Amino acid sequence: MKTVRWAVATAVAAGLLAACGSGGTAGESGSDGSSPEVSASPKPSVKAPEGFDTSKGWHTSLDWLPKEDSEVASRPPVGSAPKAGIVAFLQRKGEGYVVEARDAATGELRWSSREWQPPAPTDSGKTGAKPQPAPQLLVVDEDGREYVALWAYGKNETASGDASGDAPGEGASDEKPGAFSLVFYPADSAGKEVAPAPAVTVPADANSGLEVHDGGNGVVVRWTPSWAVGQDSATIDISDNRVQTYKDEEVELPPVCENKGWDSCRGKVAGLSPDGPLVEESTGGFGVGGAWLSRDAIPPGTTQYKAEDEGRVWQILGDHVVSSWSTPKGAAGWGATPVMAVHDLKSGKLTMSTVCDTGAGPQNVPFQPALSPNGRYAVAGTLALDFEQDKAHCLVEDDDRSPGMSDDDRGVHLVSVGDDGIAYGYRNDDAVSANVPVAVPLDTGKIQALPEGTEIPFVSLPDVGGFALPADGPGRQFVFHPRR
C-alpha cells in the first residue's frame, strides 16, 4: 500500500531559508548522530487524550523552525514510517539538511543521512527576490517498501553544467532554468551518513503550483509552467530510478480523447496505478488508459452525462482515489455541496460516496490528509473513511452551527487517525471563539469533545502518539507518548 504519512506544508516552508539559522541543540545533536534528550517524564507538559500515557515517552525538537503565533501550528517537517517503526525529522546542518530517523517507541537514533544541499534559488541575486522555500519531507511506500523523501525546487544545476549526479526526467529538456531536486532514503536504513538511493532531478520551468505527493504506486510531481493555465506533471519510479514527464497538452486518456486537439484531450497525471498513470482530464473525468474510466462508475446523486461533471481527483489515499463530483443543485453544480466518492485505484470500482463539504470546519487548521498505519482508515478535512467497511463519514451537519457562525466554520477538521479507528481534530466553538479538540470513533462517526486544553496527536502510530508543541521562541518541540 502506498502511503503519504506527513509532509511539510507550504505555509511552513515558504521563506524558511531566510528565517532559519544553524539550529540549536536538537538540530546539532541530529547532525552528529548523538541521542536526543529522552526521559521517562518528558519536560514539555502535554495534556493528551486518555488513551495515551503521559508518564512515559520521549521528546526532541527542531530549533531551526521559525516561531508561529497561530492557535494551531502548521505541519512540521516530520514523517512517520510505521513499517520501519521510525519517525523522521528534517534537521539543519550548516547550510544543508539531514534526515534524522528515530525509533518511534524509544526515540533512539536509528540512522541519519548524509548532508544534502538543496538547489540554489532560481532567482538568486535578483533584487527583492522572494526567499526560496525550504526543502519538504514526506514518507512514501512503493511496492511495500517505505522511503523518506526530501524535495525542493530551485536552479537546474544539471542545465548549468554543475555535477549533480541526478537522473533527469525522460522527455524533459535539461536546459530549463528550474528543476525539482529529490532524494530518497530507505526508511529501514541503519547507521550514519546514509546516502540517498536514488537522487533525482526533474527539470521544470515552474511558475507556481509546485507539488510532490504519493501517487499510489510511486511519486507524482506537478507544476504550472510559465504562461500556462494547466499543469505539467512527472512520475518517479523510486526503485528503478526512473522519471517520466508529461506536458499538459500531451496527456490523453483513451478512449475519451478520440478527437485530438480538443481541450478535453488535455490533462495531468494525478496518480500511479499498477496498470499505468491515473490521468485526470482538464474538463473532468479520470481513469487509467486501457483499464478503467470514472464515467463507468459514477456515484449516485451526481450530475451525469456531462464531461465537465465526470469527477475530479481530489486525493490519493493509499490504494484509493478520492474524487469530487458536481450535484444537480445550481448551474452545473456551482455552489452545491459536492459528492465525494472513493474508487479502487487498480480496478476503478466505486466503493463508497457521500455528500460532503470537505472545506468546512475551522479554517486555521492546516489541511493534512492522513492514513492510519494499517491503511484501513483515512481522514481529510471533514471527511473520514473506513475502507474495510466501505463507510464514509462527513462531519458537517446543516444544524452544526452556533448563531453567527459562517458556513465555512461548520464541522470538524480532522488531522490524524490510528489503527484503533479513533480520529482526532478540531471543531470551531463560537461560544469561546476558539478551536475545541475532538475525538471521533469511526465505528460510529460521533463527535466527542475533549477536555479543554487537550493536545491532539499530529501523528497516531500503533504504539505511540506524536504531539507538536510550540517552543519558547523559534522552533517546535515534539513529544511521543505510548498508548495505554
CSV table of C-alpha atoms in Angstrom, one decimal:
chain,number,residue,atom,x,y,z
A,1,MET,CA,0.0,0.0,0.0
A,2,LYS,CA,1.4,3.4,-1.0
A,3,THR,CA,1.1,5.9,1.8
A,4,VAL,CA,1.9,9.5,2.4
A,5,ARG,CA,2.3,9.9,6.2
A,6,TRP,CA,3.3,13.5,6.8
A,7,ALA,CA,4.6,16.4,4.6
A,8,VAL,CA,5.8,19.9,5.2
A,9,ALA,CA,3.0,22.3,4.5
A,10,THR,CA,3.7,25.2,2.1
A,11,ALA,CA,2.7,27.6,4.9
A,12,VAL,CA,5.6,26.4,7.0
A,13,ALA,CA,8.1,26.0,4.1
A,14,ALA,CA,7.7,29.4,2.4
A,15,GLY,CA,10.5,31.7,3.4
A,16,LEU,CA,12.2,29.3,5.9
A,17,LEU,CA,15.6,29.5,4.4
A,18,ALA,CA,15.7,33.2,5.1
A,19,ALA,CA,14.5,32.7,8.6
A,20,CYS,CA,16.5,29.8,9.9
A,21,GLY,CA,19.9,29.7,11.5
A,22,SER,CA,22.3,26.9,12.1
A,23,GLY,CA,19.9,25.2,14.5
A,24,GLY,CA,20.0,24.7,18.3
A,25,THR,CA,20.9,21.7,20.5
A,26,ALA,CA,18.4,19.4,18.9
A,27,GLY,CA,19.5,20.2,15.4
A,28,GLU,CA,23.1,19.9,16.3
A,29,SER,CA,22.6,16.6,18.1
A,30,GLY,CA,20.8,15.3,15.0
A,31,SER,CA,23.7,16.3,12.7
A,32,ASP,CA,26.3,14.5,14.7
A,33,GLY,CA,24.2,11.4,15.4
A,34,SER,CA,24.1,11.8,19.2
A,35,SER,CA,20.9,10.7,21.0
A,36,PRO,CA,18.2,13.2,21.9
A,37,GLU,CA,17.2,14.1,25.4
A,38,VAL,CA,14.9,11.2,26.3
A,39,SER,CA,13.4,10.6,29.7
A,40,ALA,CA,10.5,8.8,31.4
A,41,SER,CA,8.9,12.1,32.0
A,42,PRO,CA,9.4,14.5,29.1
A,43,LYS,CA,10.0,18.1,30.0
A,44,PRO,CA,7.2,19.5,27.7
A,45,SER,CA,3.9,19.2,29.5
A,46,VAL,CA,1.2,17.5,27.4
A,47,LYS,CA,-2.4,17.1,28.3
A,48,ALA,CA,-3.1,14.1,26.0
A,49,PRO,CA,-6.3,12.2,25.3
A,50,GLU,CA,-6.9,9.4,27.9
A,51,GLY,CA,-5.6,6.7,25.5
A,52,PHE,CA,-2.0,7.9,25.9
A,53,ASP,CA,0.2,7.5,29.0
A,54,THR,CA,1.8,10.9,29.6
A,55,SER,CA,4.0,9.5,32.4
A,56,LYS,CA,6.2,7.8,29.8
A,57,GLY,CA,7.7,8.8,26.4
A,58,TRP,CA,10.4,10.8,24.8
A,59,HIS,CA,10.9,14.2,23.2
A,60,THR,CA,13.1,16.1,20.8
A,61,SER,CA,12.9,19.4,18.9
A,62,LEU,CA,13.5,21.2,15.7
A,63,ASP,CA,15.1,24.5,16.7
A,64,TRP,CA,15.5,26.0,13.3
A,65,LEU,CA,11.8,26.4,12.5
A,66,PRO,CA,10.6,30.0,12.8
A,67,LYS,CA,8.2,31.0,15.6
A,68,GLU,CA,4.5,30.7,14.9
A,69,ASP,CA,1.7,32.7,16.6
A,70,SER,CA,-1.3,30.8,15.3
A,71,GLU,CA,-3.6,28.8,17.6
A,72,VAL,CA,-3.0,25.6,15.7
A,73,ALA,CA,0.6,25.4,14.4
A,74,SER,CA,1.4,24.4,10.8
A,75,ARG,CA,2.5,21.0,10.0
A,76,PRO,CA,6.2,20.3,10.8
A,77,PRO,CA,8.9,18.7,8.7
A,78,VAL,CA,8.3,15.3,10.3
A,79,GLY,CA,7.2,12.0,8.8
A,80,SER,CA,6.4,8.6,10.2
A,81,ALA,CA,7.2,5.2,8.6
A,82,PRO,CA,5.1,2.6,10.6
A,83,LYS,CA,6.5,-0.5,8.9
A,84,ALA,CA,10.1,0.6,9.7
A,85,GLY,CA,9.0,1.9,13.1
A,86,ILE,CA,10.7,5.2,12.8
A,87,VAL,CA,9.9,8.9,12.9
A,88,ALA,CA,11.9,11.1,10.5
A,89,PHE,CA,12.9,14.7,11.3
A,90,LEU,CA,14.3,17.3,8.9
A,91,GLN,CA,17.3,18.9,10.7
A,92,ARG,CA,19.5,21.8,9.7
A,93,LYS,CA,23.3,21.2,9.4
A,94,GLY,CA,25.2,24.3,8.4
A,95,GLU,CA,23.7,25.4,5.1
A,96,GLY,CA,22.3,22.0,4.3
A,97,TYR,CA,19.9,19.5,5.8
A,98,VAL,CA,20.0,16.0,7.2
A,99,VAL,CA,17.3,13.4,7.9
A,100,GLU,CA,17.3,12.1,11.5
A,101,ALA,CA,15.3,8.8,11.8
A,102,ARG,CA,14.4,7.8,15.4
A,103,ASP,CA,12.8,4.8,16.8
A,104,ALA,CA,9.1,5.7,17.3
A,105,ALA,CA,8.8,3.9,20.6
A,106,THR,CA,12.1,4.9,22.3
A,107,GLY,CA,13.5,7.9,20.5
A,108,GLU,CA,16.8,6.1,19.8
A,109,LEU,CA,18.6,7.2,16.7
A,110,ARG,CA,18.2,4.5,14.1
A,111,TRP,CA,20.0,6.4,11.3
A,112,SER,CA,21.0,9.8,9.9
A,113,SER,CA,21.5,10.8,6.4
A,114,ARG,CA,24.4,12.4,4.6
A,115,GLU,CA,24.1,16.2,4.5
A,116,TRP,CA,22.0,17.3,1.5
A,117,GLN,CA,22.3,20.7,-0.2
A,118,PRO,CA,19.0,21.9,-1.8
A,119,PRO,CA,19.3,23.6,-5.2
A,120,ALA,CA,20.1,27.3,-5.3
A,121,PRO,CA,17.1,29.7,-5.8
A,122,THR,CA,16.1,30.2,-9.4
A,123,ASP,CA,16.0,34.0,-8.8
A,124,SER,CA,19.3,34.1,-6.9
A,125,GLY,CA,20.9,37.5,-6.9
A,126,LYS,CA,17.8,39.4,-8.1
A,127,THR,CA,16.9,42.5,-6.1
A,128,GLY,CA,13.7,41.9,-4.0
A,129,ALA,CA,13.6,38.2,-4.8
A,130,LYS,CA,11.5,36.1,-2.5
A,131,PRO,CA,13.3,33.6,-0.3
A,132,GLN,CA,13.3,30.1,-1.7
A,133,PRO,CA,11.1,27.7,0.2
A,134,ALA,CA,12.9,25.2,2.5
A,135,PRO,CA,13.0,21.5,1.5
A,136,GLN,CA,10.0,19.5,2.3
A,137,LEU,CA,9.8,16.0,3.7
A,138,LEU,CA,7.3,13.1,3.1
A,139,VAL,CA,7.3,9.4,3.6
A,140,VAL,CA,6.0,7.2,0.7
A,141,ASP,CA,5.5,3.5,0.3
A,142,GLU,CA,6.4,1.9,-3.1
A,143,ASP,CA,5.9,-1.8,-3.6
A,144,GLY,CA,5.8,-2.5,0.1
A,145,ARG,CA,9.0,-0.5,1.0
A,146,GLU,CA,8.9,2.8,2.7
A,147,TYR,CA,11.1,5.7,1.7
A,148,VAL,CA,11.8,9.1,3.4
A,149,ALA,CA,11.9,11.7,0.6
A,150,LEU,CA,13.3,15.3,0.6
A,151,TRP,CA,12.5,17.7,-2.2
A,152,ALA,CA,13.0,21.3,-3.2
A,153,TYR,CA,12.6,23.4,-6.2
A,154,GLY,CA,15.3,25.7,-7.4
A,155,LYS,CA,18.0,26.2,-10.0
A,156,ASN,CA,18.5,23.5,-12.6
A,157,GLU,CA,22.1,22.6,-11.8
A,158,THR,CA,22.2,20.0,-14.5
A,159,ALA,CA,21.4,22.6,-17.1
A,160,SER,CA,24.0,25.0,-15.8
A,161,GLY,CA,26.8,22.4,-16.1
A,162,ASP,CA,27.0,21.6,-12.3
A,163,ALA,CA,27.7,18.0,-11.5
A,164,SER,CA,24.6,16.8,-9.7
A,165,GLY,CA,24.7,13.1,-10.4
A,166,ASP,CA,20.9,13.0,-10.5
A,167,ALA,CA,18.8,11.2,-13.0
A,168,PRO,CA,16.9,13.7,-15.2
A,169,GLY,CA,13.3,13.1,-16.4
A,170,GLU,CA,12.7,11.4,-19.8
A,171,GLY,CA,11.3,13.7,-22.4
A,172,ALA,CA,12.2,16.9,-20.4
A,173,SER,CA,14.7,19.5,-21.6
A,174,ASP,CA,17.7,19.8,-19.2
A,175,GLU,CA,18.1,23.3,-20.4
A,176,LYS,CA,15.1,24.5,-18.4
A,177,PRO,CA,16.3,27.0,-15.7
A,178,GLY,CA,14.4,25.4,-12.9
A,179,ALA,CA,14.1,21.9,-11.5
A,180,PHE,CA,12.8,19.7,-8.7
A,181,SER,CA,15.6,18.1,-6.8
A,182,LEU,CA,14.5,15.0,-4.9
A,183,VAL,CA,16.4,12.4,-2.7
A,184,PHE,CA,15.0,9.2,-1.3
A,185,TYR,CA,16.3,7.2,1.7
A,186,PRO,CA,15.0,3.7,2.5
A,187,ALA,CA,13.2,4.0,5.8
A,188,ASP,CA,14.7,0.8,7.1
A,189,SER,CA,18.3,2.1,6.7
A,190,ALA,CA,20.8,2.0,9.5
A,191,GLY,CA,23.9,3.9,10.6
A,192,LYS,CA,25.2,7.4,9.9
A,193,GLU,CA,25.9,9.3,6.7
A,194,VAL,CA,23.3,7.3,4.8
A,195,ALA,CA,23.4,8.1,1.1
A,196,PRO,CA,20.3,8.7,-0.9
A,197,ALA,CA,19.1,5.9,-3.2
A,198,PRO,CA,18.2,7.4,-5.6
A,199,ALA,CA,18.7,11.2,-6.2
A,200,VAL,CA,16.5,12.6,-9.0
A,201,THR,CA,16.2,15.9,-10.9
A,202,VAL,CA,13.0,16.8,-12.7
A,203,PRO,CA,13.6,19.9,-15.0
A,204,ALA,CA,10.6,22.2,-14.8
A,205,ASP,CA,10.1,25.8,-15.8
A,206,ALA,CA,7.6,26.4,-13.0
A,207,ASN,CA,5.5,29.4,-12.4
A,208,SER,CA,3.5,28.1,-9.4
A,209,GLY,CA,1.6,25.0,-8.2
A,210,LEU,CA,4.7,23.1,-7.0
A,211,GLU,CA,3.5,19.7,-5.8
A,212,VAL,CA,5.2,16.4,-4.8
A,213,HIS,CA,3.0,13.7,-3.4
A,214,ASP,CA,2.4,9.9,-3.3
A,215,GLY,CA,0.6,8.8,-6.4
A,216,GLY,CA,-0.4,5.4,-5.0
A,217,ASN,CA,2.3,3.4,-6.7
A,218,GLY,CA,5.2,5.9,-6.9
A,219,VAL,CA,5.7,9.6,-6.7
A,220,VAL,CA,3.9,12.3,-8.7
A,221,VAL,CA,5.4,15.8,-9.3
A,222,ARG,CA,3.2,18.6,-10.7
A,223,TRP,CA,3.8,22.2,-11.6
A,224,THR,CA,2.4,25.1,-13.5
A,225,PRO,CA,4.7,26.3,-16.3
A,226,SER,CA,5.2,30.0,-17.0
A,227,TRP,CA,2.3,31.4,-19.1
A,228,ALA,CA,0.4,28.2,-18.8
A,229,VAL,CA,-3.1,27.6,-17.5
A,230,GLY,CA,-2.8,23.8,-16.9
A,231,GLN,CA,-0.2,21.8,-15.0
A,232,ASP,CA,2.6,19.7,-16.3
A,233,SER,CA,3.4,16.5,-14.4
A,234,ALA,CA,6.0,13.8,-13.9
A,235,THR,CA,6.1,10.4,-12.3
A,236,ILE,CA,9.0,8.8,-10.4
A,237,ASP,CA,9.7,5.1,-10.0
A,238,ILE,CA,11.9,5.2,-6.9
A,239,SER,CA,13.2,1.6,-7.1
A,240,ASP,CA,14.2,1.9,-10.8
A,241,ASN,CA,15.4,5.5,-10.5
A,242,ARG,CA,13.2,6.3,-13.5
A,243,VAL,CA,11.4,9.6,-14.3
A,244,GLN,CA,8.7,10.2,-16.9
A,245,THR,CA,7.5,13.7,-17.7
A,246,TYR,CA,4.1,14.7,-19.2
A,247,LYS,CA,3.2,18.0,-20.7
A,248,ASP,CA,-0.4,19.2,-20.0
A,249,GLU,CA,-1.3,19.4,-23.7
A,250,GLU,CA,0.0,15.9,-24.4
A,251,VAL,CA,-1.7,13.9,-21.7
A,252,GLU,CA,-4.7,11.9,-23.0
A,253,LEU,CA,-7.0,9.3,-21.6
A,254,PRO,CA,-8.1,6.8,-24.2
A,255,PRO,CA,-10.8,6.2,-25.3
A,256,VAL,CA,-12.1,9.6,-24.1
A,257,CYS,CA,-9.7,11.6,-26.2
A,258,GLU,CA,-10.8,10.4,-29.7
A,259,ASN,CA,-10.7,13.9,-31.2
A,260,LYS,CA,-7.1,15.2,-30.7
A,261,GLY,CA,-6.8,18.9,-30.3
A,262,TRP,CA,-9.9,19.3,-28.2
A,263,ASP,CA,-9.5,20.8,-24.7
A,264,SER,CA,-10.9,17.5,-23.4
A,265,CYS,CA,-7.7,15.9,-24.6
A,266,ARG,CA,-5.6,17.8,-22.1
A,267,GLY,CA,-4.8,16.8,-18.5
A,268,LYS,CA,-2.3,15.8,-16.0
A,269,VAL,CA,-1.1,12.7,-14.2
A,270,ALA,CA,-2.8,12.6,-10.8
A,271,GLY,CA,-1.5,9.2,-9.6
A,272,LEU,CA,0.0,5.9,-10.5
A,273,SER,CA,-1.9,2.6,-10.6
A,274,PRO,CA,-0.4,-0.9,-11.1
A,275,ASP,CA,-1.6,-0.7,-14.7
A,276,GLY,CA,-0.2,2.8,-15.5
A,277,PRO,CA,-0.7,6.5,-14.9
A,278,LEU,CA,-4.0,7.8,-13.4
A,279,VAL,CA,-4.9,10.6,-15.8
A,280,GLU,CA,-7.2,13.5,-14.9
A,281,GLU,CA,-8.7,15.3,-17.9
A,282,SER,CA,-8.8,19.1,-17.8
A,283,THR,CA,-12.6,19.2,-18.4
A,284,GLY,CA,-13.4,16.5,-15.9
A,285,GLY,CA,-13.2,12.7,-15.7
A,286,PHE,CA,-10.3,10.5,-14.8
A,287,GLY,CA,-9.1,6.9,-15.2
A,288,VAL,CA,-6.3,4.6,-16.3
A,289,GLY,CA,-6.0,4.1,-20.0
A,290,GLY,CA,-6.9,0.6,-21.1
A,291,ALA,CA,-8.1,-0.3,-17.5
A,292,TRP,CA,-11.0,1.8,-16.3
A,293,LEU,CA,-12.8,5.2,-16.6
A,294,SER,CA,-14.6,7.2,-14.0
A,295,ARG,CA,-17.6,7.6,-16.3
A,296,ASP,CA,-18.3,3.9,-15.9
A,297,ALA,CA,-18.5,4.2,-12.1
A,298,ILE,CA,-20.4,7.4,-11.4
A,299,PRO,CA,-21.6,7.8,-7.8
A,300,PRO,CA,-25.3,8.3,-7.1
A,301,GLY,CA,-26.7,11.8,-6.7
A,302,THR,CA,-24.4,13.5,-9.2
A,303,THR,CA,-24.9,15.5,-12.4
A,304,GLN,CA,-24.3,12.9,-15.1
A,305,TYR,CA,-23.6,12.7,-18.8
A,306,LYS,CA,-21.6,16.0,-18.9
A,307,ALA,CA,-17.9,15.7,-19.4
A,308,GLU,CA,-17.2,18.6,-17.1
A,309,ASP,CA,-19.1,16.8,-14.3
A,310,GLU,CA,-17.5,13.4,-14.6
A,311,GLY,CA,-15.5,13.9,-11.4
A,312,ARG,CA,-12.1,15.3,-10.5
A,313,VAL,CA,-9.4,13.7,-8.5
A,314,TRP,CA,-9.1,15.2,-5.0
A,315,GLN,CA,-6.7,12.9,-3.1
A,316,ILE,CA,-4.8,9.7,-3.5
A,317,LEU,CA,-5.0,7.8,-0.2
A,318,GLY,CA,-3.2,4.5,-0.2
A,319,ASP,CA,-4.7,2.3,-2.9
A,320,HIS,CA,-7.8,4.6,-3.2
A,321,VAL,CA,-8.8,7.6,-5.3
A,322,VAL,CA,-10.9,10.2,-3.6
A,323,SER,CA,-12.8,12.3,-6.1
A,324,SER,CA,-15.2,15.2,-6.1
A,325,TRP,CA,-18.4,15.3,-8.3
A,326,SER,CA,-20.9,18.0,-9.1
A,327,THR,CA,-24.5,17.7,-7.9
A,328,PRO,CA,-27.7,18.9,-9.8
A,329,LYS,CA,-28.2,21.9,-7.4
A,330,GLY,CA,-27.3,25.1,-9.1
A,331,ALA,CA,-26.0,25.7,-12.6
A,332,ALA,CA,-23.7,22.7,-13.4
A,333,GLY,CA,-23.4,22.2,-9.6
A,334,TRP,CA,-21.9,25.6,-8.8
A,335,GLY,CA,-22.5,26.5,-5.2
A,336,ALA,CA,-23.7,23.0,-4.3
A,337,THR,CA,-22.0,20.7,-1.8
A,338,PRO,CA,-20.2,18.0,-3.9
A,339,VAL,CA,-20.4,14.3,-3.8
A,340,MET,CA,-17.1,12.8,-2.5
A,341,ALA,CA,-16.5,9.3,-4.0
A,342,VAL,CA,-13.9,6.6,-3.4
A,343,HIS,CA,-12.7,4.4,-6.2
A,344,ASP,CA,-10.2,1.5,-6.0
A,345,LEU,CA,-7.0,2.7,-7.7
A,346,LYS,CA,-6.4,-0.6,-9.6
A,347,SER,CA,-9.9,-1.6,-10.7
A,348,GLY,CA,-11.8,1.8,-10.6
A,349,LYS,CA,-14.6,0.1,-8.6
A,350,LEU,CA,-16.7,2.6,-6.8
A,351,THR,CA,-16.6,1.6,-3.1
A,352,MET,CA,-18.4,4.4,-1.3
A,353,SER,CA,-19.6,8.0,-1.6
A,354,THR,CA,-21.2,10.8,0.5
A,355,VAL,CA,-22.2,14.4,0.0
A,356,CYS,CA,-19.7,16.5,1.9
A,357,ASP,CA,-18.2,19.9,2.1
A,358,THR,CA,-14.5,19.0,2.7
A,359,GLY,CA,-13.5,22.6,3.1
A,360,ALA,CA,-15.8,23.2,6.1
A,361,GLY,CA,-14.5,23.3,9.7
A,362,PRO,CA,-12.0,25.6,11.3
A,363,GLN,CA,-10.1,27.5,8.6
A,364,ASN,CA,-6.9,28.0,10.6
A,365,VAL,CA,-6.2,24.2,10.9
A,366,PRO,CA,-3.6,23.0,8.3
A,367,PHE,CA,-5.1,20.6,5.8
A,368,GLN,CA,-3.3,17.2,6.3
A,369,PRO,CA,-4.8,14.1,4.7
A,370,ALA,CA,-3.7,11.1,6.8
A,371,LEU,CA,-4.0,7.3,6.7
A,372,SER,CA,-3.9,5.0,9.7
A,373,PRO,CA,-0.7,3.0,9.8
A,374,ASN,CA,-2.6,-0.2,8.8
A,375,GLY,CA,-4.2,1.6,5.9
A,376,ARG,CA,-7.8,0.8,6.9
A,377,TYR,CA,-8.8,4.4,7.9
A,378,ALA,CA,-8.3,7.8,6.3
A,379,VAL,CA,-9.2,11.4,7.2
A,380,ALA,CA,-9.1,14.5,5.1
A,381,GLY,CA,-10.7,17.7,6.4
A,382,THR,CA,-14.3,16.9,7.3
A,383,LEU,CA,-14.2,13.5,5.6
A,384,ALA,CA,-13.4,10.2,7.4
A,385,LEU,CA,-13.2,6.9,5.6
A,386,ASP,CA,-13.3,3.2,6.7
A,387,PHE,CA,-12.0,1.3,3.7
A,388,GLU,CA,-12.7,-2.1,5.3
A,389,GLN,CA,-16.4,-1.4,6.0
A,390,ASP,CA,-16.8,0.9,2.9
A,391,LYS,CA,-18.2,3.5,5.3
A,392,ALA,CA,-17.8,7.3,4.8
A,393,HIS,CA,-18.5,9.9,7.4
A,394,CYS,CA,-19.0,13.6,6.6
A,395,LEU,CA,-18.5,15.5,9.8
A,396,VAL,CA,-20.6,18.5,8.8
A,397,GLU,CA,-24.3,18.9,9.5
A,398,ASP,CA,-26.8,21.6,8.5
A,399,ASP,CA,-27.5,22.5,12.1
A,400,ASP,CA,-23.9,22.1,13.2
A,401,ARG,CA,-23.6,25.8,13.7
A,402,SER,CA,-23.7,28.4,16.5
A,403,PRO,CA,-25.5,31.7,16.0
A,404,GLY,CA,-23.3,34.0,13.8
A,405,MET,CA,-21.0,31.1,12.7
A,406,SER,CA,-20.2,31.2,9.0
A,407,ASP,CA,-20.8,28.3,6.7
A,408,ASP,CA,-17.0,27.7,6.5
A,409,ASP,CA,-16.7,27.2,10.2
A,410,ARG,CA,-19.2,24.4,10.5
A,411,GLY,CA,-18.0,20.8,11.2
A,412,VAL,CA,-14.8,19.1,12.3
A,413,HIS,CA,-11.4,19.4,10.7
A,414,LEU,CA,-9.6,16.0,11.2
A,415,VAL,CA,-5.8,15.7,11.3
A,416,SER,CA,-4.9,12.1,12.3
A,417,VAL,CA,-6.3,8.6,12.8
A,418,GLY,CA,-5.0,5.5,14.4
A,419,ASP,CA,-5.4,1.8,13.8
A,420,ASP,CA,-8.0,1.8,16.5
A,421,GLY,CA,-10.2,3.9,14.3
A,422,ILE,CA,-10.2,6.9,16.5
A,423,ALA,CA,-9.6,10.2,14.6
A,424,TYR,CA,-8.6,13.5,16.1
A,425,GLY,CA,-9.2,17.0,15.0
A,426,TYR,CA,-10.7,20.4,15.9
A,427,ARG,CA,-14.1,21.9,15.9
A,428,ASN,CA,-14.9,25.6,16.0
A,429,ASP,CA,-16.7,26.7,19.1
A,430,ASP,CA,-18.1,30.2,18.6
A,431,ALA,CA,-19.0,30.5,22.3
A,432,VAL,CA,-15.4,30.5,23.3
A,433,SER,CA,-14.0,31.9,20.0
A,434,ALA,CA,-11.5,29.1,19.7
A,435,ASN,CA,-11.0,25.6,18.3
A,436,VAL,CA,-12.0,22.8,20.5
A,437,PRO,CA,-10.2,19.4,20.3
A,438,VAL,CA,-12.3,16.4,19.5
A,439,ALA,CA,-12.1,12.7,19.1
A,440,VAL,CA,-14.2,10.8,16.5
A,441,PRO,CA,-14.5,7.0,16.7
A,442,LEU,CA,-15.1,5.9,13.1
A,443,ASP,CA,-17.2,3.0,14.0
A,444,THR,CA,-20.0,5.5,15.0
A,445,GLY,CA,-18.8,8.8,13.5
A,446,LYS,CA,-20.0,10.5,16.7
A,447,ILE,CA,-18.0,13.7,17.6
A,448,GLN,CA,-16.7,13.7,21.2
A,449,ALA,CA,-15.4,17.0,22.6
A,450,LEU,CA,-12.2,16.5,24.6
A,451,PRO,CA,-11.4,18.4,27.9
A,452,GLU,CA,-10.2,22.0,27.5
A,453,GLY,CA,-6.5,22.2,26.8
A,454,THR,CA,-6.2,18.7,25.5
A,455,GLU,CA,-3.5,18.3,22.8
A,456,ILE,CA,-4.3,16.0,19.9
A,457,PRO,CA,-1.7,13.8,18.2
A,458,PHE,CA,-0.5,15.1,14.9
A,459,VAL,CA,0.5,11.5,14.1
A,460,SER,CA,-1.1,8.4,15.5
A,461,LEU,CA,1.1,5.3,15.4
A,462,PRO,CA,0.4,1.8,16.5
A,463,ASP,CA,2.4,2.2,19.8
A,464,VAL,CA,2.7,5.9,20.3
A,465,GLY,CA,1.1,9.3,19.5
A,466,GLY,CA,3.1,12.3,18.5
A,467,PHE,CA,2.3,15.7,19.8
A,468,ALA,CA,3.7,19.0,18.4
A,469,LEU,CA,4.2,21.9,20.8
A,470,PRO,CA,5.4,25.5,20.4
A,471,ALA,CA,8.8,26.2,21.8
A,472,ASP,CA,9.7,29.3,23.9
A,473,GLY,CA,10.8,31.3,20.9
A,474,PRO,CA,11.7,29.8,17.5
A,475,GLY,CA,11.4,26.1,16.9
A,476,ARG,CA,9.0,23.3,17.8
A,477,GLN,CA,9.0,20.6,20.4
A,478,PHE,CA,7.8,17.0,19.8
A,479,VAL,CA,6.6,14.7,22.4
A,480,PHE,CA,5.8,11.0,21.9
A,481,HIS,CA,3.7,9.2,24.5
A,482,PRO,CA,2.9,5.5,24.4
A,483,ARG,CA,-0.6,4.1,24.2
A,484,ARG,CA,-2.1,2.7,27.3
